[in-house]
């Protein structure tokens, strides 16, 4: 047993039971705290972890249990319960450059005339961790284009946070995979739009992207990295869930993350081509079915994870995103900025974001899928405005 959170009124302990972590509350206020732990414990109890033993890795999205970084995850959850905003997750687009032209790219309209330098990115990492982030994600564009990526990963304090990175597979050579492993990368997320090569290449706008992804998975596995297959689910590929799973299983991938397509960027005019409430239920049933099996990769369906029965939308409350030019967004899919890290501290921008009406309270599901939010805050952006659109609070 390890105490992962404590204050004068209650504590939270993590125990390993049958190879799975569980959280227990103790202290005077334990009866009030225990109900908030039920969603987490239900996942731990009913779904398989990636790796078990004295230390458990439940997901590529969570630090090992027990660890100091996992204690920070629990602390962030407690703060959310107490309605205090903590950016659990900080994602940083380290470049907008990319060899692909994905038809659903959410960053296509984001203006980034310059890229943050290594020292600026490291400062963002430090400030994010100081505010409570336990997950630092590097994305793009294509992050492998940045030759100084290993330096960014190495700078993350691994006692306090885990570092992960997205890639289309382009540029993830055996040498780069080894560099990232040596820098302390916790997991690599290889994105895939179809288990069928021709269709994946079509969506990515470049021939050879499927082969890039498969080579990246192999190179990351050979280097000893955890691999997450990241799938943006749309009405066009939701029938391919079994195909994605089989591809991940046969290639030794540890996790499949199912995200939902968002009508933003190049997909902005496709508001009628997003997943439905019934689709969210379908993803949950797929997750539950797969995660009851002892072997094979685990599945994390984010439309459920960030839905009303679990934790709700993270944007602006438990997630912040920094563009390659330094603009700070509530998430990677919301084209609203509340400031730029080259002009002021990240903490000040995060506090300003919290004063904006949509982020003052919990949202039951993705705000960018909420017609009321989109109508009031996204569709009202002037057509000639530069994105991300600067919000005055």
PDB file of C-alpha atoms in Angstrom, residues 93 112 114-116 124 321-329 337 339-343 346 349:
ATOM      1  CA  UNK A  93       2.367  21.192 -30.754  1.00  0.00           C
ATOM      2  CA  UNK A 112       1.881  29.537 -36.783  1.00  0.00           C
ATOM      3  CA  UNK A 114       7.167  30.767 -36.167  1.00  0.00           C
ATOM      4  CA  UNK A 115       7.956  27.795 -33.921  1.00  0.00           C
ATOM      5  CA  UNK A 116       8.731  27.884 -30.244  1.00  0.00           C
ATOM      6  CA  UNK A 124       6.124  25.537 -20.971  1.00  0.00           C
ATOM      7  CA  UNK A 321      -2.892  22.916 -25.425  1.00  0.00           C
ATOM      8  CA  UNK A 322      -0.058  25.114 -26.688  1.00  0.00           C
ATOM      9  CA  UNK A 323       0.339  25.652 -30.427  1.00  0.00           C
ATOM     10  CA  UNK A 324       3.725  25.663 -32.115  1.00  0.00           C
ATOM     11  CA  UNK A 325       3.584  29.483 -32.101  1.00  0.00           C
ATOM     12  CA  UNK A 326       2.823  29.612 -28.359  1.00  0.00           C
ATOM     13  CA  UNK A 327      -0.920  30.287 -28.329  1.00  0.00           C
ATOM     14  CA  UNK A 328      -2.716  28.595 -25.423  1.00  0.00           C
ATOM     15  CA  UNK A 329      -5.972  26.760 -26.236  1.00  0.00           C
ATOM     16  CA  UNK A 337      -6.657  31.285 -27.612  1.00  0.00           C
ATOM     17  CA  UNK A 339      -2.846  34.297 -24.614  1.00  0.00           C
ATOM     18  CA  UNK A 340       0.628  33.418 -25.846  1.00  0.00           C
ATOM     19  CA  UNK A 341       3.471  31.963 -23.788  1.00  0.00           C
ATOM     20  CA  UNK A 342       6.011  34.203 -25.527  1.00  0.00           C
ATOM     21  CA  UNK A 343       4.223  37.212 -24.017  1.00  0.00           C
ATOM     22  CA  UNK A 346       1.396  30.099 -18.793  1.00  0.00           C
ATOM     23  CA  UNK A 349      -3.161  32.485 -19.298  1.00  0.00           C
TER      24      UNK A 349
END
